mmCIF file of C-alpha atoms in Angstrom:
data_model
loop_
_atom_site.group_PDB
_atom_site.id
_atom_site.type_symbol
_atom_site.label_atom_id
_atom_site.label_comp_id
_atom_site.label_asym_id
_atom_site.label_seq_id
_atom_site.Cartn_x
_atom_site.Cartn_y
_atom_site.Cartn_z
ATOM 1 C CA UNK A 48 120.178 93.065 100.189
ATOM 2 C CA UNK A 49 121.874 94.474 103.853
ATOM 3 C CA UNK A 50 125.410 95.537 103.064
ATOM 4 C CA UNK A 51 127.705 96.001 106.627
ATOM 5 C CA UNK A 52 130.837 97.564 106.375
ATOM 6 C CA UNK A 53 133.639 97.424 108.652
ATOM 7 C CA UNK A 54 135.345 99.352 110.462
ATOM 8 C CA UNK A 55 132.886 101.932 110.742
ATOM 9 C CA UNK A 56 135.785 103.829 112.244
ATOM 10 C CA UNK A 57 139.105 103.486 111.438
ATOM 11 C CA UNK A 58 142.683 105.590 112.780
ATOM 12 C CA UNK A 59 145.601 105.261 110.486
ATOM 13 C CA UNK A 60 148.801 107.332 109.178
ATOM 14 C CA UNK A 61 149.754 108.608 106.041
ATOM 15 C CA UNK A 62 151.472 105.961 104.672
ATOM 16 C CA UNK A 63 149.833 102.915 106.119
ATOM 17 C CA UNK A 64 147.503 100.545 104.151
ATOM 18 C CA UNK A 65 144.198 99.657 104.898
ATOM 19 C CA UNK A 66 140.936 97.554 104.457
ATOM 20 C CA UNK A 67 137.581 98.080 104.645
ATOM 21 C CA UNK A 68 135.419 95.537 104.083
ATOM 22 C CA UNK A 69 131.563 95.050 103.094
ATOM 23 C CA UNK A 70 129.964 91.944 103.921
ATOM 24 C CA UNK A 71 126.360 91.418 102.054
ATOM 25 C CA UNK A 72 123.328 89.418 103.111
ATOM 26 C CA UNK A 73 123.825 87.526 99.716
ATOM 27 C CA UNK A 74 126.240 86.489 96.959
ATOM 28 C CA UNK A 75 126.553 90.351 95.041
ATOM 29 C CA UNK A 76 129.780 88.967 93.139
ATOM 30 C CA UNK A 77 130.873 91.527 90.619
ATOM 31 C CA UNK A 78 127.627 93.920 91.640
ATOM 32 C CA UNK A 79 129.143 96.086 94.228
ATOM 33 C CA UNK A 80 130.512 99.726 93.682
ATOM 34 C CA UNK A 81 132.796 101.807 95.948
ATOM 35 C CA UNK A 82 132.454 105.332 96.525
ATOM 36 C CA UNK A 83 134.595 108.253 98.853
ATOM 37 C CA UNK A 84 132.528 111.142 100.194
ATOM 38 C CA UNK A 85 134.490 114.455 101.700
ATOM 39 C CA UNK A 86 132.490 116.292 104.040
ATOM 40 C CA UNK A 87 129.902 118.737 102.751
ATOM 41 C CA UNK A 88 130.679 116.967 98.856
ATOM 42 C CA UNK A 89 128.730 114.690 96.560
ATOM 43 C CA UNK A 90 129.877 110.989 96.535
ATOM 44 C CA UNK A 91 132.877 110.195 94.131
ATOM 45 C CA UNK A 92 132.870 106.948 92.474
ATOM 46 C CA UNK A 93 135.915 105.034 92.767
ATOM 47 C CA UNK A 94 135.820 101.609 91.992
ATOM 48 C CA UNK A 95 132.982 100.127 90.186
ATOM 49 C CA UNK A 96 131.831 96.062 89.174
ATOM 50 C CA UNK A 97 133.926 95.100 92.508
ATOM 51 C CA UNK A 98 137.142 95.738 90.995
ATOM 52 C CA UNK A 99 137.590 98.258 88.216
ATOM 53 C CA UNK A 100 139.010 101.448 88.979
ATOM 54 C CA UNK A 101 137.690 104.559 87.460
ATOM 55 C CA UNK A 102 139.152 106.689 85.409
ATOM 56 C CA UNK A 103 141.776 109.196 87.384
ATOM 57 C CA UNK A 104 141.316 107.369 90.325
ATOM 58 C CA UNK A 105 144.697 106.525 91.850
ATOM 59 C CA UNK A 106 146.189 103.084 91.723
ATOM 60 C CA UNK A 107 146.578 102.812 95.270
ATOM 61 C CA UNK A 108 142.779 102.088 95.462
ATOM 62 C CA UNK A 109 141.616 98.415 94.659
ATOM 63 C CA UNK A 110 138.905 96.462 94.881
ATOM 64 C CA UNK A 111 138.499 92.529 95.722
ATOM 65 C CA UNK A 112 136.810 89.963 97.231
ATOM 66 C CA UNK A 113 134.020 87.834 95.964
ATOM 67 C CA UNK A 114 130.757 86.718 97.128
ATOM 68 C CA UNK A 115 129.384 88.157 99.799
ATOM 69 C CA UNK A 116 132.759 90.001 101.159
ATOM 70 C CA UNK A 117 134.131 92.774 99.174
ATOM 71 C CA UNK A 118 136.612 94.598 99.979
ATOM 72 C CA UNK A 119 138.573 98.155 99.418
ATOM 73 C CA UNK A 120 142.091 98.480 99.933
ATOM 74 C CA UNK A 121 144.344 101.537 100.180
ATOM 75 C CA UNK A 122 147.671 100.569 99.433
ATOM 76 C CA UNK A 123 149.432 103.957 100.654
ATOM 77 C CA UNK A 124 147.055 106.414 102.267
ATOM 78 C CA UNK A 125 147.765 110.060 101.298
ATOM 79 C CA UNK A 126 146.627 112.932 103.398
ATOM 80 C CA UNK A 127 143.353 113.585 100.637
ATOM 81 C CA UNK A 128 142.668 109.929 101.375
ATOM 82 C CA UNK A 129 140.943 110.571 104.522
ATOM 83 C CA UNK A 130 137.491 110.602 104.651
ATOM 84 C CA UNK A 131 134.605 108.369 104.223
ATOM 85 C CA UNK A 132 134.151 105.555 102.164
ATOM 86 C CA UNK A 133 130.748 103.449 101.155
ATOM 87 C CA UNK A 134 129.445 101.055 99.443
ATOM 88 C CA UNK A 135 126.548 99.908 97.466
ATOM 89 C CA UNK A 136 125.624 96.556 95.620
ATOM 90 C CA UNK A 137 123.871 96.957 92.455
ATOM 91 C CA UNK A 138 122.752 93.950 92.207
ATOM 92 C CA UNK A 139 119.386 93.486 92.943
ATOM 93 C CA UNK A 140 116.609 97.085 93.663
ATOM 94 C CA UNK A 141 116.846 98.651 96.121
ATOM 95 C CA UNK A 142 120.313 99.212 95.338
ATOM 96 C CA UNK A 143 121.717 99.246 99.432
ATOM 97 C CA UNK A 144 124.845 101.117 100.418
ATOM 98 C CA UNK A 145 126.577 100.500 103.578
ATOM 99 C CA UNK A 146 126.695 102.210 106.656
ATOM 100 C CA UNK A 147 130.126 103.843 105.678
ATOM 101 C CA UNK A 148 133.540 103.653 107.274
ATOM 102 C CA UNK A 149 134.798 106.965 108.455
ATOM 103 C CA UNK A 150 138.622 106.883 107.992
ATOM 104 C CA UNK A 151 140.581 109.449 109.935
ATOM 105 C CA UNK A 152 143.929 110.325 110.858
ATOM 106 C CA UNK B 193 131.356 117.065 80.916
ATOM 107 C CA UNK B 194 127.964 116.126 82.793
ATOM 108 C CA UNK B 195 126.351 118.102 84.798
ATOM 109 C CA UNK B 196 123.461 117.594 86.937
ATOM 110 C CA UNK B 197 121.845 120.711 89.547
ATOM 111 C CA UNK B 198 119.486 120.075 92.098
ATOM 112 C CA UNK B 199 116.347 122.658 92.757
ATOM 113 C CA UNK B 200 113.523 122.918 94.697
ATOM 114 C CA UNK B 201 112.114 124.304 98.035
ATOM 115 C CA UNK B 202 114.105 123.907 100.712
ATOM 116 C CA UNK B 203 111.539 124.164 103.431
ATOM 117 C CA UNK B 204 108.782 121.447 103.502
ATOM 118 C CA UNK B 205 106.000 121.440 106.210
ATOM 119 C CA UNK B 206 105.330 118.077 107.747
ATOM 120 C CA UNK B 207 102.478 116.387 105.899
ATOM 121 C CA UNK B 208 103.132 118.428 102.975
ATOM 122 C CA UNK B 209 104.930 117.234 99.928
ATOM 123 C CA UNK B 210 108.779 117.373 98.882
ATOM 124 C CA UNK B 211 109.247 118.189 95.110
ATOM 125 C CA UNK B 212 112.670 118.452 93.641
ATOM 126 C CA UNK B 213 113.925 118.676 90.273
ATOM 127 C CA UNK B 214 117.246 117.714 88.885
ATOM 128 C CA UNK B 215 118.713 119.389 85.205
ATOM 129 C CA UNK B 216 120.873 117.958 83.237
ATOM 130 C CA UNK B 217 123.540 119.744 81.163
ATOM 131 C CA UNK B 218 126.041 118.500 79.711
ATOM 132 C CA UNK B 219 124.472 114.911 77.914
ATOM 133 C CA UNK B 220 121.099 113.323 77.269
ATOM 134 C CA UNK B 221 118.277 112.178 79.562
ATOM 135 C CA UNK B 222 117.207 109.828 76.822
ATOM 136 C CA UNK B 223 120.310 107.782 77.111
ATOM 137 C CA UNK B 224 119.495 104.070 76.641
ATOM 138 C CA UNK B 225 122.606 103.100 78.969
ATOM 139 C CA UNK B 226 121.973 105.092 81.778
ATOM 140 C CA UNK B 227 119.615 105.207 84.943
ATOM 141 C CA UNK B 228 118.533 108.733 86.381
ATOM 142 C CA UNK B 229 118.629 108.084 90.312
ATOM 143 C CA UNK B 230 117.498 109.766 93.626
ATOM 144 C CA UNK B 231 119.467 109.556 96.893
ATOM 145 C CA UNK B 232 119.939 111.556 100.156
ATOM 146 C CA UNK B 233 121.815 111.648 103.034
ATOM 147 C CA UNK B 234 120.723 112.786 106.577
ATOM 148 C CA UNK B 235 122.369 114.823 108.684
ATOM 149 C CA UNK B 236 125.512 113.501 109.928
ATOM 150 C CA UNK B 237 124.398 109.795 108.429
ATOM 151 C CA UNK B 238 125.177 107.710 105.690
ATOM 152 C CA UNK B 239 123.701 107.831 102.225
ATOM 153 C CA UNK B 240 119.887 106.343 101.337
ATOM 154 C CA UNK B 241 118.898 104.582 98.501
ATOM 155 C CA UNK B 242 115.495 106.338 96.709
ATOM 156 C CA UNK B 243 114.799 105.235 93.473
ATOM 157 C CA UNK B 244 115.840 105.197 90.034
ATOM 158 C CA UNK B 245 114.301 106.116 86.291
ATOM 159 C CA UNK B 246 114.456 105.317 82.575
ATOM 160 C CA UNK B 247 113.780 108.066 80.358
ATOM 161 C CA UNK B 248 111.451 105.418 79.077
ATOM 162 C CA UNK B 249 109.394 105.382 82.596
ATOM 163 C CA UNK B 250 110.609 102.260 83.964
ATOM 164 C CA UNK B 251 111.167 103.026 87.744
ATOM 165 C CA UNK B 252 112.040 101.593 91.089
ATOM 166 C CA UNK B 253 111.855 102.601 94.565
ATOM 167 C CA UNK B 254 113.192 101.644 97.986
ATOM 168 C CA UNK B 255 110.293 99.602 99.341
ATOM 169 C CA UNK B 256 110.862 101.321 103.088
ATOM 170 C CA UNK B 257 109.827 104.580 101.465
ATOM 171 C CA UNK B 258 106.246 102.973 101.634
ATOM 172 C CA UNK B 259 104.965 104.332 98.364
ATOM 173 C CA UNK B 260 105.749 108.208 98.939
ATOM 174 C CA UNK B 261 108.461 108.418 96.375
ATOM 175 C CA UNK B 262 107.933 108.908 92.757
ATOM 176 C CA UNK B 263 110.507 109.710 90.386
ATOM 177 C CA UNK B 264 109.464 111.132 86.940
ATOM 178 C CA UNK B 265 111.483 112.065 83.984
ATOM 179 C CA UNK B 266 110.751 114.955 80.929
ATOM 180 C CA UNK B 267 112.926 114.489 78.242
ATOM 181 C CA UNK B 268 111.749 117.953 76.690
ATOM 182 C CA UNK B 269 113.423 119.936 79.316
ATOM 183 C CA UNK B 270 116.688 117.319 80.083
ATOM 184 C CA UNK B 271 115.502 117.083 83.516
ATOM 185 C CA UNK B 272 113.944 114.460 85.974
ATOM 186 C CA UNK B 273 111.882 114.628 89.574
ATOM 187 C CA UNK B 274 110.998 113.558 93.068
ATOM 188 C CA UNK B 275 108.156 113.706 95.189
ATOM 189 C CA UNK B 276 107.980 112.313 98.151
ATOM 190 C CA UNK B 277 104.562 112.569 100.287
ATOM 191 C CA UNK B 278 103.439 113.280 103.683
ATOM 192 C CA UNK B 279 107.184 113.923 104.804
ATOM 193 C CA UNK B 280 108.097 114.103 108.474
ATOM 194 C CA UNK B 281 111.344 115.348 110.117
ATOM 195 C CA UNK B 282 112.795 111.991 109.161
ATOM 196 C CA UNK B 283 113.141 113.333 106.052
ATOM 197 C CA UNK B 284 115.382 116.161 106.298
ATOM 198 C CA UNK B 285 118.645 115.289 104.249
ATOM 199 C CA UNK B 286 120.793 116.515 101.339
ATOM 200 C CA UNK B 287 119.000 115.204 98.223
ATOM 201 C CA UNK B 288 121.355 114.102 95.319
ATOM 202 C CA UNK B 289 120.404 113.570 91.756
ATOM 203 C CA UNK B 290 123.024 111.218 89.854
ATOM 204 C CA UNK B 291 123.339 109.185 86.865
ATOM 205 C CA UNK B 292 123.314 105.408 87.359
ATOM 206 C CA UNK B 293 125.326 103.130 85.024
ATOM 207 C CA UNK B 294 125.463 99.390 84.751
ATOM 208 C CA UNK B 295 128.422 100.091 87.557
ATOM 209 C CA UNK B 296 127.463 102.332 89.695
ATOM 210 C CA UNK B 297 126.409 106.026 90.224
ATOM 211 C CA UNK B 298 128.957 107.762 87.611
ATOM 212 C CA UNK B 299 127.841 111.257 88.369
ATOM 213 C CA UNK B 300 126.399 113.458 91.396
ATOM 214 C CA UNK B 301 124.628 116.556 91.741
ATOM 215 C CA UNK B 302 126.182 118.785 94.421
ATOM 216 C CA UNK B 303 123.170 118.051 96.755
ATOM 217 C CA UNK B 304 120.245 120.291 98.328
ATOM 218 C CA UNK B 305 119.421 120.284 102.274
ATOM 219 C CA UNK B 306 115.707 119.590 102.279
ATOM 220 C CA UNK B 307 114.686 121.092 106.138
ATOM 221 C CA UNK B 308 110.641 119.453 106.904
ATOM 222 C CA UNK B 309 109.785 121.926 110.007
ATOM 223 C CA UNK B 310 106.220 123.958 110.667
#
């Protein structure tokens, strides 16, 4: 399964809200997982079964969509919020991330 | 809390094989809910799929690794492996160990930069 995010690149402000989306080659409803990498740090997971938030991961972050388009939505970005975000479907092996979307400010 | 450390050489000639190991501290490899999973990450590029393991033996690989890849797991020491064959300098990357749940990968090692040079 080929997972394309978009943006790949993406400018915003403290403050703003945003939306990065992950389009899959086929229906991965409920199957897809988001993670945030900082630079020179292990992935973190944030959001996991398309929409369920992990634990002490902020409210700001949700997950939606359905299908094959998932998305990621930052509600209030906060200066720690910037940095790059992926995702992966689980649903069938290999288990695919995206490309990533590089958010910056 | 869960804890999983990457080790291994961090020099690999081309044609020559990778081998890493990944410990785990912190909980069981023989947990019948979990996944033990390879990854890396290339310089400056996204992250890559390898393969994943049940303490059981059960594994699965990324297909576009063309057989090079296997993942093994000894529940006597808490730890699991890669190899990866024949490596070229397409394979330099940080390679991450992490436990896979039914939601995704829950926990990461810190990563090791794997350099394949003469």
């Amino acid at each position: 399964i080929h997972l394309t995010q978009s943006p790949a690149f993406l400018s915003a402000s403290v403050g703003d809200r945003v939306t990065i989306t992950c389009r899959a080659s086929q229906d991965i409803t409920g199957h897809l997982a988001w993670y945030q990498q900082k630079l020179g740090e292990a992935p973190k997971l944030l959001i996991s079964a398309a929409s369920t938030l992990q634990s002490g991961v902020p409210t700001r972050f949700s997950g939606g969509g359905s299908g094959a388009e998932l998305t990621l939505t930052i509600s209030t970005l906060q200066p720690e919020d910037f940095a790059t975000y992926y995702c992966q479907q689980l649903k069938n092996y290999p288990y695919t991330f995206g490309q990533g979307t590089k958010l910056e400010i | 809390q869960l804890q999983l450390q990457e080790s291994g050489p961090r020099l690999v000639k081309p044609s020559e094989t990778l081998s890493l190991t990944c410990s785990v501290s912190g909980g069981s490899i023989s947990s019948n809910s979990h996944y033990w999973a390879w990854s890396r990450q290339p310089p400056g590029r996204g992250l890559e799929w390898i393969g994943s393991i049940f303490y059981r033996g059960n594994d699965y690989y990324d297909p576009s690794l063309k057989s090079r890849a296997t993942i093994s797991v000894d529940t006597s020491k808490n730890q699991f492996s890669l190899n990866l064959t024949s490596v070229t300098a397409a394979d330099t990357a940080v390679y991450f160990c992490a436990r896979l749940g039914t939601g995704g990968v829950d926990f990461w090692g810190r990563g090791t930069l794997v350099t394949v040079s003469s």
